[in-house]
Amino acid sequence: MRTISSAQPWVSAEFTRRFAKRLALTPDELPILTEILSTARPFRRRQDIVTEGRRNRTIFLLLDGLLIRYRITRDGHRQVVNLVVPGDSVGSPSCFFDGALYSVRCLTNSIVAGMSLETLTALLDTQPRLAAKLFWLLSCDAAVCAEHVVVVGRRSARQRIAHFFLELLVRLKAVGLAEENGFQMPFSQDVICDALGLSLAYVNRELGLLTKDGLVTIAERKLVIHDVNALADLADFEHRYLQPSSASELFAPPRPWEATWSAEQLAAHRRSAAARL
């Protein structure tokens, strides 16, 4: 992950290009993205961006680094809800409540941009298609959180760890931060424990068994998965929840002859076109 320097701008042209492509932004939507990204600023490792219980009316976009969304229970234990990688949003659904439901902390030095809830609301009137794309981004985050509930609730300890590694591999590869079968882990095993509801001793034991079986190796904060397919079979891992329908497909503007069609006619036409592919 990039370290914080004193130079601006914080937003790389490559990130802007990738993010605009991911959201299938049109030329008239690009200036709005530029305005949102212009709010980017650095945060230090271990710094909280959102604090549970405090008012938050901002949706944040991670440009660089790693974040966690977490909650501290009454008995002092930390539950990590999910990890946030570059290109992900965070701050929702907390911004829709009087006080934040979760805290958000930097695992590494990070660069984060913010968009107020008022700005998003205004886009519903002025740029409804762009607002829909931003809500599409929020839905991707919700899918990851929902899958996490299934993993923690219905998987064995070894399966949870395997699933955690595989999910991170897929997500980090999508943003160019992982190799074909491995990635850097700039965080301690405590994060794995708190994300999966396991003790440190339990995680160490299961990691040892995964290493002994020749499935993974962790050395110098780098994870290498030696057999991705075998680990996926062990974890019952499938990544449909990480592959939403593309924004370009969902939010394609209607063609001139489609402008007068009803929603049912347009949906039928798109289903027919998809079936011919």
PDB file of C-alpha atoms in Angstrom:
ATOM      1  CA  MET A   1       0.000   0.000   0.000  1.00  0.00           C
ATOM      2  CA  ARG A   2       1.185   3.522  -0.746  1.00  0.00           C
ATOM      3  CA  THR A   3       2.656   5.531   2.118  1.00  0.00           C
ATOM      4  CA  ILE A   4       1.411   9.046   2.786  1.00  0.00           C
ATOM      5  CA  SER A   5       3.485  11.844   1.336  1.00  0.00           C
ATOM      6  CA  SER A   6       3.049  15.577   1.626  1.00  0.00           C
ATOM      7  CA  ALA A   7       2.407  16.061  -2.086  1.00  0.00           C
ATOM      8  CA  GLN A   8      -0.962  16.424  -3.760  1.00  0.00           C
ATOM      9  CA  PRO A   9      -3.040  15.555  -5.694  1.00  0.00           C
ATOM     10  CA  TRP A  10      -4.067  12.450  -3.800  1.00  0.00           C
ATOM     11  CA  VAL A  11      -6.056  10.946  -6.687  1.00  0.00           C
ATOM     12  CA  SER A  12      -4.172   9.157  -9.458  1.00  0.00           C
ATOM     13  CA  ALA A  13      -5.341   9.368 -13.053  1.00  0.00           C
ATOM     14  CA  GLU A  14      -5.332   5.564 -13.153  1.00  0.00           C
ATOM     15  CA  PHE A  15      -7.751   5.322 -10.233  1.00  0.00           C
ATOM     16  CA  THR A  16     -10.073   7.894 -11.814  1.00  0.00           C
ATOM     17  CA  ARG A  17     -10.015   6.030 -15.128  1.00  0.00           C
ATOM     18  CA  ARG A  18     -10.712   2.656 -13.502  1.00  0.00           C
ATOM     19  CA  PHE A  19     -13.466   3.972 -11.286  1.00  0.00           C
ATOM     20  CA  ALA A  20     -15.160   5.868 -14.122  1.00  0.00           C
ATOM     21  CA  LYS A  21     -15.075   2.703 -16.229  1.00  0.00           C
ATOM     22  CA  ARG A  22     -16.465   0.604 -13.378  1.00  0.00           C
ATOM     23  CA  LEU A  23     -19.427   2.959 -12.971  1.00  0.00           C
ATOM     24  CA  ALA A  24     -19.778   3.410 -16.756  1.00  0.00           C
ATOM     25  CA  LEU A  25     -19.741   7.185 -16.332  1.00  0.00           C
ATOM     26  CA  THR A  26     -20.791   9.394 -19.231  1.00  0.00           C
ATOM     27  CA  PRO A  27     -18.856  12.562 -20.217  1.00  0.00           C
ATOM     28  CA  ASP A  28     -21.325  14.785 -18.357  1.00  0.00           C
ATOM     29  CA  GLU A  29     -20.954  12.655 -15.205  1.00  0.00           C
ATOM     30  CA  LEU A  30     -17.145  12.734 -15.115  1.00  0.00           C
ATOM     31  CA  PRO A  31     -16.893  16.312 -13.731  1.00  0.00           C
ATOM     32  CA  ILE A  32     -19.077  15.287 -10.793  1.00  0.00           C
ATOM     33  CA  LEU A  33     -16.766  12.376 -10.064  1.00  0.00           C
ATOM     34  CA  THR A  34     -13.802  14.748 -10.248  1.00  0.00           C
ATOM     35  CA  GLU A  35     -15.499  17.042  -7.739  1.00  0.00           C
ATOM     36  CA  ILE A  36     -16.129  14.138  -5.357  1.00  0.00           C
ATOM     37  CA  LEU A  37     -12.549  12.908  -5.661  1.00  0.00           C
ATOM     38  CA  SER A  38     -11.221  16.420  -5.049  1.00  0.00           C
ATOM     39  CA  THR A  39     -12.226  15.989  -1.378  1.00  0.00           C
ATOM     40  CA  ALA A  40      -9.665  13.190  -0.949  1.00  0.00           C
ATOM     41  CA  ARG A  41      -7.273  13.486   1.951  1.00  0.00           C
ATOM     42  CA  PRO A  42      -4.847  11.225   3.815  1.00  0.00           C
ATOM     43  CA  PHE A  43      -5.587   9.282   6.983  1.00  0.00           C
ATOM     44  CA  ARG A  44      -3.038   7.600   9.185  1.00  0.00           C
ATOM     45  CA  ARG A  45      -2.850   3.937  10.087  1.00  0.00           C
ATOM     46  CA  ARG A  46      -5.108   3.162  13.082  1.00  0.00           C
ATOM     47  CA  GLN A  47      -7.002   6.432  12.629  1.00  0.00           C
ATOM     48  CA  ASP A  48     -10.804   6.207  12.820  1.00  0.00           C
ATOM     49  CA  ILE A  49     -12.751   7.797   9.974  1.00  0.00           C
ATOM     50  CA  VAL A  50     -16.158   7.013  11.470  1.00  0.00           C
ATOM     51  CA  THR A  51     -16.829   6.448  15.179  1.00  0.00           C
ATOM     52  CA  GLU A  52     -19.704   4.265  16.318  1.00  0.00           C
ATOM     53  CA  GLY A  53     -22.509   6.264  17.934  1.00  0.00           C
ATOM     54  CA  ARG A  54     -21.401   9.617  16.542  1.00  0.00           C
ATOM     55  CA  ARG A  55     -23.297  11.437  13.836  1.00  0.00           C
ATOM     56  CA  ASN A  56     -22.068  10.702  10.325  1.00  0.00           C
ATOM     57  CA  ARG A  57     -23.592  12.173   7.158  1.00  0.00           C
ATOM     58  CA  THR A  58     -20.850  11.229   4.713  1.00  0.00           C
ATOM     59  CA  ILE A  59     -20.291   8.336   2.357  1.00  0.00           C
ATOM     60  CA  PHE A  60     -16.574   7.704   1.908  1.00  0.00           C
ATOM     61  CA  LEU A  61     -14.735   6.272  -1.076  1.00  0.00           C
ATOM     62  CA  LEU A  62     -11.417   4.523  -0.434  1.00  0.00           C
ATOM     63  CA  LEU A  63      -8.792   5.475  -3.015  1.00  0.00           C
ATOM     64  CA  ASP A  64      -5.739   3.834  -1.475  1.00  0.00           C
ATOM     65  CA  GLY A  65      -5.026   1.646   1.545  1.00  0.00           C
ATOM     66  CA  LEU A  66      -7.150  -0.759   3.571  1.00  0.00           C
ATOM     67  CA  LEU A  67      -9.935  -0.047   6.063  1.00  0.00           C
ATOM     68  CA  ILE A  68     -12.042  -2.125   8.422  1.00  0.00           C
ATOM     69  CA  ARG A  69     -15.618  -1.578   9.506  1.00  0.00           C
ATOM     70  CA  TYR A  70     -16.021  -2.830  13.071  1.00  0.00           C
ATOM     71  CA  ARG A  71     -17.942  -2.672  16.328  1.00  0.00           C
ATOM     72  CA  ILE A  72     -16.757  -2.990  19.931  1.00  0.00           C
ATOM     73  CA  THR A  73     -19.078  -5.172  22.001  1.00  0.00           C
ATOM     74  CA  ARG A  74     -20.072  -4.376  25.577  1.00  0.00           C
ATOM     75  CA  ASP A  75     -17.502  -6.832  26.944  1.00  0.00           C
ATOM     76  CA  GLY A  76     -14.722  -5.119  24.974  1.00  0.00           C
ATOM     77  CA  HIS A  77     -14.356  -7.534  22.068  1.00  0.00           C
ATOM     78  CA  ARG A  78     -14.002  -6.232  18.516  1.00  0.00           C
ATOM     79  CA  GLN A  79     -16.076  -7.660  15.677  1.00  0.00           C
ATOM     80  CA  VAL A  80     -14.779  -6.783  12.227  1.00  0.00           C
ATOM     81  CA  VAL A  81     -17.743  -6.556   9.886  1.00  0.00           C
ATOM     82  CA  ASN A  82     -15.721  -6.359   6.670  1.00  0.00           C
ATOM     83  CA  LEU A  83     -12.523  -5.164   5.054  1.00  0.00           C
ATOM     84  CA  VAL A  84     -12.649  -2.233   2.631  1.00  0.00           C
ATOM     85  CA  VAL A  85     -10.346  -2.182  -0.419  1.00  0.00           C
ATOM     86  CA  PRO A  86      -9.666   0.637  -2.907  1.00  0.00           C
ATOM     87  CA  GLY A  87     -12.730   1.489  -4.966  1.00  0.00           C
ATOM     88  CA  ASP A  88     -15.125   0.442  -2.181  1.00  0.00           C
ATOM     89  CA  SER A  89     -17.474   2.768  -0.354  1.00  0.00           C
ATOM     90  CA  VAL A  90     -18.005   2.975   3.396  1.00  0.00           C
ATOM     91  CA  GLY A  91     -20.200   5.109   5.631  1.00  0.00           C
ATOM     92  CA  SER A  92     -23.474   3.561   4.574  1.00  0.00           C
ATOM     93  CA  PRO A  93     -25.824   2.629   6.170  1.00  0.00           C
ATOM     94  CA  SER A  94     -24.539   4.671   9.133  1.00  0.00           C
ATOM     95  CA  CYS A  95     -25.264   7.994   7.395  1.00  0.00           C
ATOM     96  CA  PHE A  96     -28.966   7.110   7.362  1.00  0.00           C
ATOM     97  CA  PHE A  97     -29.110   6.799  11.168  1.00  0.00           C
ATOM     98  CA  ASP A  98     -28.800   9.347  13.984  1.00  0.00           C
ATOM     99  CA  GLY A  99     -25.536   7.772  15.120  1.00  0.00           C
ATOM    100  CA  ALA A 100     -23.040   5.623  13.210  1.00  0.00           C
ATOM    101  CA  LEU A 101     -23.749   1.910  13.571  1.00  0.00           C
ATOM    102  CA  TYR A 102     -20.101   0.929  13.145  1.00  0.00           C
ATOM    103  CA  SER A 103     -16.664   2.467  13.366  1.00  0.00           C
ATOM    104  CA  VAL A 104     -14.334   2.612  10.363  1.00  0.00           C
ATOM    105  CA  ARG A 105     -10.572   2.462  10.932  1.00  0.00           C
ATOM    106  CA  CYS A 106      -7.518   2.567   8.697  1.00  0.00           C
ATOM    107  CA  LEU A 107      -5.492  -0.639   8.677  1.00  0.00           C
ATOM    108  CA  THR A 108      -2.826   1.173   6.662  1.00  0.00           C
ATOM    109  CA  ASN A 109      -2.095   4.751   5.687  1.00  0.00           C
ATOM    110  CA  SER A 110      -5.012   5.525   3.418  1.00  0.00           C
ATOM    111  CA  ILE A 111      -6.439   8.089   1.025  1.00  0.00           C
ATOM    112  CA  VAL A 112     -10.181   8.671   1.346  1.00  0.00           C
ATOM    113  CA  ALA A 113     -12.665  10.945  -0.441  1.00  0.00           C
ATOM    114  CA  GLY A 114     -16.031  11.921   1.027  1.00  0.00           C
ATOM    115  CA  MET A 115     -19.472  12.719  -0.366  1.00  0.00           C
ATOM    116  CA  SER A 116     -22.113  14.217   1.892  1.00  0.00           C
ATOM    117  CA  LEU A 117     -25.549  12.686   2.121  1.00  0.00           C
ATOM    118  CA  GLU A 118     -26.925  16.041   0.933  1.00  0.00           C
ATOM    119  CA  THR A 119     -24.831  15.793  -2.238  1.00  0.00           C
ATOM    120  CA  LEU A 120     -26.103  12.298  -2.951  1.00  0.00           C
ATOM    121  CA  THR A 121     -29.689  13.422  -2.341  1.00  0.00           C
ATOM    122  CA  ALA A 122     -29.267  16.358  -4.729  1.00  0.00           C
ATOM    123  CA  LEU A 123     -27.999  13.992  -7.428  1.00  0.00           C
ATOM    124  CA  LEU A 124     -31.317  12.157  -7.284  1.00  0.00           C
ATOM    125  CA  ASP A 125     -32.864  15.303  -8.789  1.00  0.00           C
ATOM    126  CA  THR A 126     -30.087  16.581 -11.032  1.00  0.00           C
ATOM    127  CA  GLN A 127     -28.295  13.376 -12.107  1.00  0.00           C
ATOM    128  CA  PRO A 128     -30.600  10.437 -11.265  1.00  0.00           C
ATOM    129  CA  ARG A 129     -28.680   7.944 -13.410  1.00  0.00           C
ATOM    130  CA  LEU A 130     -25.404   8.816 -11.649  1.00  0.00           C
ATOM    131  CA  ALA A 131     -27.144   8.590  -8.264  1.00  0.00           C
ATOM    132  CA  ALA A 132     -28.374   5.111  -9.234  1.00  0.00           C
ATOM    133  CA  LYS A 133     -24.800   4.107 -10.101  1.00  0.00           C
ATOM    134  CA  LEU A 134     -23.609   5.270  -6.687  1.00  0.00           C
ATOM    135  CA  PHE A 135     -26.345   3.247  -4.996  1.00  0.00           C
ATOM    136  CA  TRP A 136     -25.191   0.302  -7.143  1.00  0.00           C
ATOM    137  CA  LEU A 137     -21.776   0.767  -5.525  1.00  0.00           C
ATOM    138  CA  LEU A 138     -23.366   0.679  -2.063  1.00  0.00           C
ATOM    139  CA  SER A 139     -25.156  -2.556  -2.985  1.00  0.00           C
ATOM    140  CA  CYS A 140     -21.799  -4.211  -3.773  1.00  0.00           C
ATOM    141  CA  ASP A 141     -20.691  -3.465  -0.210  1.00  0.00           C
ATOM    142  CA  ALA A 142     -23.973  -4.856   1.160  1.00  0.00           C
ATOM    143  CA  ALA A 143     -23.450  -8.119  -0.749  1.00  0.00           C
ATOM    144  CA  VAL A 144     -20.014  -8.616   0.833  1.00  0.00           C
ATOM    145  CA  CYS A 145     -21.421  -7.990   4.322  1.00  0.00           C
ATOM    146  CA  ALA A 146     -24.306 -10.416   3.753  1.00  0.00           C
ATOM    147  CA  GLU A 147     -21.947 -13.169   2.598  1.00  0.00           C
ATOM    148  CA  HIS A 148     -19.851 -12.584   5.708  1.00  0.00           C
ATOM    149  CA  VAL A 149     -22.861 -13.488   7.876  1.00  0.00           C
ATOM    150  CA  VAL A 150     -23.205 -16.817   6.041  1.00  0.00           C
ATOM    151  CA  VAL A 151     -19.503 -17.578   6.347  1.00  0.00           C
ATOM    152  CA  VAL A 152     -19.277 -16.863  10.081  1.00  0.00           C
ATOM    153  CA  GLY A 153     -22.602 -18.528  10.851  1.00  0.00           C
ATOM    154  CA  ARG A 154     -22.319 -21.686   8.751  1.00  0.00           C
ATOM    155  CA  ARG A 155     -18.662 -22.493   8.129  1.00  0.00           C
ATOM    156  CA  SER A 156     -16.063 -24.318  10.207  1.00  0.00           C
ATOM    157  CA  ALA A 157     -13.031 -22.412  11.444  1.00  0.00           C
ATOM    158  CA  ARG A 158     -10.848 -23.717   8.628  1.00  0.00           C
ATOM    159  CA  GLN A 159     -13.488 -22.908   6.025  1.00  0.00           C
ATOM    160  CA  ARG A 160     -13.865 -19.369   7.401  1.00  0.00           C
ATOM    161  CA  ILE A 161     -10.143 -18.725   7.095  1.00  0.00           C
ATOM    162  CA  ALA A 162      -9.980 -20.199   3.599  1.00  0.00           C
ATOM    163  CA  HIS A 163     -12.987 -18.139   2.503  1.00  0.00           C
ATOM    164  CA  PHE A 164     -11.466 -14.978   4.002  1.00  0.00           C
ATOM    165  CA  PHE A 165      -8.270 -15.474   1.980  1.00  0.00           C
ATOM    166  CA  LEU A 166     -10.074 -16.287  -1.250  1.00  0.00           C
ATOM    167  CA  GLU A 167     -12.424 -13.317  -0.997  1.00  0.00           C
ATOM    168  CA  LEU A 168      -9.527 -10.952  -0.417  1.00  0.00           C
ATOM    169  CA  LEU A 169      -7.636 -12.479  -3.340  1.00  0.00           C
ATOM    170  CA  VAL A 170     -10.545 -11.885  -5.727  1.00  0.00           C
ATOM    171  CA  ARG A 171     -11.213  -8.361  -4.479  1.00  0.00           C
ATOM    172  CA  LEU A 172      -7.566  -7.276  -4.479  1.00  0.00           C
ATOM    173  CA  LYS A 173      -6.925  -8.776  -7.923  1.00  0.00           C
ATOM    174  CA  ALA A 174      -9.840  -6.712  -9.250  1.00  0.00           C
ATOM    175  CA  VAL A 175      -8.016  -3.513  -8.262  1.00  0.00           C
ATOM    176  CA  GLY A 176      -4.535  -4.648  -9.241  1.00  0.00           C
ATOM    177  CA  LEU A 177      -3.250  -5.272  -5.712  1.00  0.00           C
ATOM    178  CA  ALA A 178      -2.784  -9.047  -5.868  1.00  0.00           C
ATOM    179  CA  GLU A 179      -0.870 -11.539  -7.929  1.00  0.00           C
ATOM    180  CA  GLU A 180      -2.517 -14.560  -9.489  1.00  0.00           C
ATOM    181  CA  ASN A 181      -2.372 -16.557  -6.268  1.00  0.00           C
ATOM    182  CA  GLY A 182      -1.237 -14.232  -3.500  1.00  0.00           C
ATOM    183  CA  PHE A 183      -1.156 -10.787  -1.939  1.00  0.00           C
ATOM    184  CA  GLN A 184       0.462  -8.706   0.788  1.00  0.00           C
ATOM    185  CA  MET A 185      -1.256  -8.771   4.207  1.00  0.00           C
ATOM    186  CA  PRO A 186      -0.380  -5.467   5.920  1.00  0.00           C
ATOM    187  CA  PHE A 187      -2.327  -6.383   9.052  1.00  0.00           C
ATOM    188  CA  SER A 188      -1.948  -8.704  12.001  1.00  0.00           C
ATOM    189  CA  GLN A 189      -3.718 -12.003  12.610  1.00  0.00           C
ATOM    190  CA  ASP A 190      -5.898 -10.158  15.128  1.00  0.00           C
ATOM    191  CA  VAL A 191      -7.860  -8.807  12.177  1.00  0.00           C
ATOM    192  CA  ILE A 192      -8.526 -12.342  10.925  1.00  0.00           C
ATOM    193  CA  CYS A 193      -9.584 -13.404  14.430  1.00  0.00           C
ATOM    194  CA  ASP A 194     -11.944 -10.464  14.881  1.00  0.00           C
ATOM    195  CA  ALA A 195     -13.438 -10.850  11.405  1.00  0.00           C
ATOM    196  CA  LEU A 196     -14.124 -14.571  11.797  1.00  0.00           C
ATOM    197  CA  GLY A 197     -14.999 -14.799  15.496  1.00  0.00           C
ATOM    198  CA  LEU A 198     -12.033 -17.033  16.319  1.00  0.00           C
ATOM    199  CA  SER A 199      -9.343 -16.947  18.991  1.00  0.00           C
ATOM    200  CA  LEU A 200      -5.727 -16.266  18.061  1.00  0.00           C
ATOM    201  CA  ALA A 201      -4.741 -19.778  19.159  1.00  0.00           C
ATOM    202  CA  TYR A 202      -7.461 -21.285  16.962  1.00  0.00           C
ATOM    203  CA  VAL A 203      -6.398 -19.235  13.936  1.00  0.00           C
ATOM    204  CA  ASN A 204      -2.736 -20.158  14.430  1.00  0.00           C
ATOM    205  CA  ARG A 205      -3.617 -23.831  14.663  1.00  0.00           C
ATOM    206  CA  GLU A 206      -5.768 -23.808  11.519  1.00  0.00           C
ATOM    207  CA  LEU A 207      -3.186 -21.800   9.590  1.00  0.00           C
ATOM    208  CA  GLY A 208      -0.619 -24.391  10.570  1.00  0.00           C
ATOM    209  CA  LEU A 209      -2.816 -27.182   9.221  1.00  0.00           C
ATOM    210  CA  LEU A 210      -3.502 -25.310   5.977  1.00  0.00           C
ATOM    211  CA  THR A 211       0.254 -24.850   5.582  1.00  0.00           C
ATOM    212  CA  LYS A 212       0.942 -28.500   6.392  1.00  0.00           C
ATOM    213  CA  ASP A 213      -1.588 -29.566   3.759  1.00  0.00           C
ATOM    214  CA  GLY A 214       0.261 -27.456   1.195  1.00  0.00           C
ATOM    215  CA  LEU A 215      -2.635 -25.072   0.562  1.00  0.00           C
ATOM    216  CA  VAL A 216      -1.196 -21.758   1.782  1.00  0.00           C
ATOM    217  CA  THR A 217       2.002 -20.148   2.967  1.00  0.00           C
ATOM    218  CA  ILE A 218       2.359 -16.907   4.936  1.00  0.00           C
ATOM    219  CA  ALA A 219       5.816 -15.394   5.113  1.00  0.00           C
ATOM    220  CA  GLU A 220       6.912 -11.782   5.637  1.00  0.00           C
ATOM    221  CA  ARG A 221       3.278 -10.620   5.614  1.00  0.00           C
ATOM    222  CA  LYS A 222       2.603 -12.171   2.220  1.00  0.00           C
ATOM    223  CA  LEU A 223       0.002 -14.875   1.621  1.00  0.00           C
ATOM    224  CA  VAL A 224       0.526 -17.381  -1.179  1.00  0.00           C
ATOM    225  CA  ILE A 225      -2.267 -19.809  -2.079  1.00  0.00           C
ATOM    226  CA  HIS A 226      -0.632 -22.858  -3.635  1.00  0.00           C
ATOM    227  CA  ASP A 227      -3.849 -24.474  -4.877  1.00  0.00           C
ATOM    228  CA  VAL A 228      -6.688 -21.988  -5.365  1.00  0.00           C
ATOM    229  CA  ASN A 229      -9.161 -24.607  -6.573  1.00  0.00           C
ATOM    230  CA  ALA A 230      -8.504 -26.942  -3.643  1.00  0.00           C
ATOM    231  CA  LEU A 231      -8.884 -24.070  -1.180  1.00  0.00           C
ATOM    232  CA  ALA A 232     -12.129 -23.010  -2.902  1.00  0.00           C
ATOM    233  CA  ASP A 233     -13.473 -26.556  -2.603  1.00  0.00           C
ATOM    234  CA  LEU A 234     -12.568 -26.612   1.085  1.00  0.00           C
ATOM    235  CA  ALA A 235     -14.287 -23.269   1.758  1.00  0.00           C
ATOM    236  CA  ASP A 236     -17.276 -23.915  -0.519  1.00  0.00           C
ATOM    237  CA  PHE A 237     -16.286 -20.608  -2.090  1.00  0.00           C
ATOM    238  CA  GLU A 238     -18.136 -19.177  -5.060  1.00  0.00           C
ATOM    239  CA  HIS A 239     -17.765 -15.543  -6.003  1.00  0.00           C
ATOM    240  CA  ARG A 240     -21.112 -14.609  -7.558  1.00  0.00           C
ATOM    241  CA  TYR A 241     -21.588 -12.070  -4.766  1.00  0.00           C
ATOM    242  CA  LEU A 242     -18.399 -10.362  -5.924  1.00  0.00           C
ATOM    243  CA  GLN A 243     -19.579 -10.125  -9.543  1.00  0.00           C
ATOM    244  CA  PRO A 244     -22.590  -7.789  -9.780  1.00  0.00           C
ATOM    245  CA  SER A 245     -24.204  -7.031 -13.113  1.00  0.00           C
ATOM    246  CA  SER A 246     -22.097  -4.407 -14.865  1.00  0.00           C
ATOM    247  CA  ALA A 247     -23.074  -0.771 -14.475  1.00  0.00           C
ATOM    248  CA  SER A 248     -22.815  -0.314 -18.243  1.00  0.00           C
ATOM    249  CA  GLU A 249     -25.464  -3.004 -18.704  1.00  0.00           C
ATOM    250  CA  LEU A 250     -27.778  -1.889 -15.913  1.00  0.00           C
ATOM    251  CA  PHE A 251     -27.656   1.841 -16.641  1.00  0.00           C
ATOM    252  CA  ALA A 252     -27.279   1.931 -20.409  1.00  0.00           C
ATOM    253  CA  PRO A 253     -29.271   4.903 -21.778  1.00  0.00           C
ATOM    254  CA  PRO A 254     -32.215   3.855 -23.973  1.00  0.00           C
ATOM    255  CA  ARG A 255     -31.729   3.982 -27.731  1.00  0.00           C
ATOM    256  CA  PRO A 256     -33.873   6.522 -29.600  1.00  0.00           C
ATOM    257  CA  TRP A 257     -36.401   3.926 -30.733  1.00  0.00           C
ATOM    258  CA  GLU A 258     -36.605   2.548 -27.190  1.00  0.00           C
ATOM    259  CA  ALA A 259     -37.409   5.891 -25.588  1.00  0.00           C
ATOM    260  CA  THR A 260     -41.146   5.432 -26.076  1.00  0.00           C
ATOM    261  CA  TRP A 261     -41.212   1.816 -24.912  1.00  0.00           C
ATOM    262  CA  SER A 262     -42.742   0.794 -21.634  1.00  0.00           C
ATOM    263  CA  ALA A 263     -40.533  -0.674 -18.920  1.00  0.00           C
ATOM    264  CA  GLU A 264     -41.926  -4.139 -19.708  1.00  0.00           C
ATOM    265  CA  GLN A 265     -41.149  -3.801 -23.421  1.00  0.00           C
ATOM    266  CA  LEU A 266     -37.630  -2.566 -22.717  1.00  0.00           C
ATOM    267  CA  ALA A 267     -36.963  -5.414 -20.269  1.00  0.00           C
ATOM    268  CA  ALA A 268     -38.254  -7.992 -22.759  1.00  0.00           C
ATOM    269  CA  HIS A 269     -36.046  -6.550 -25.510  1.00  0.00           C
ATOM    270  CA  ARG A 270     -32.934  -6.716 -23.300  1.00  0.00           C
ATOM    271  CA  ARG A 271     -33.698 -10.290 -22.236  1.00  0.00           C
ATOM    272  CA  SER A 272     -34.064 -11.294 -25.861  1.00  0.00           C
ATOM    273  CA  ALA A 273     -30.793  -9.584 -26.801  1.00  0.00           C
ATOM    274  CA  ALA A 274     -28.978 -11.268 -23.916  1.00  0.00           C
ATOM    275  CA  ALA A 275     -30.313 -14.685 -24.945  1.00  0.00           C
ATOM    276  CA  ARG A 276     -28.839 -14.249 -28.428  1.00  0.00           C
ATOM    277  CA  LEU A 277     -25.318 -13.651 -27.080  1.00  0.00           C
TER     278      LEU A 277
END
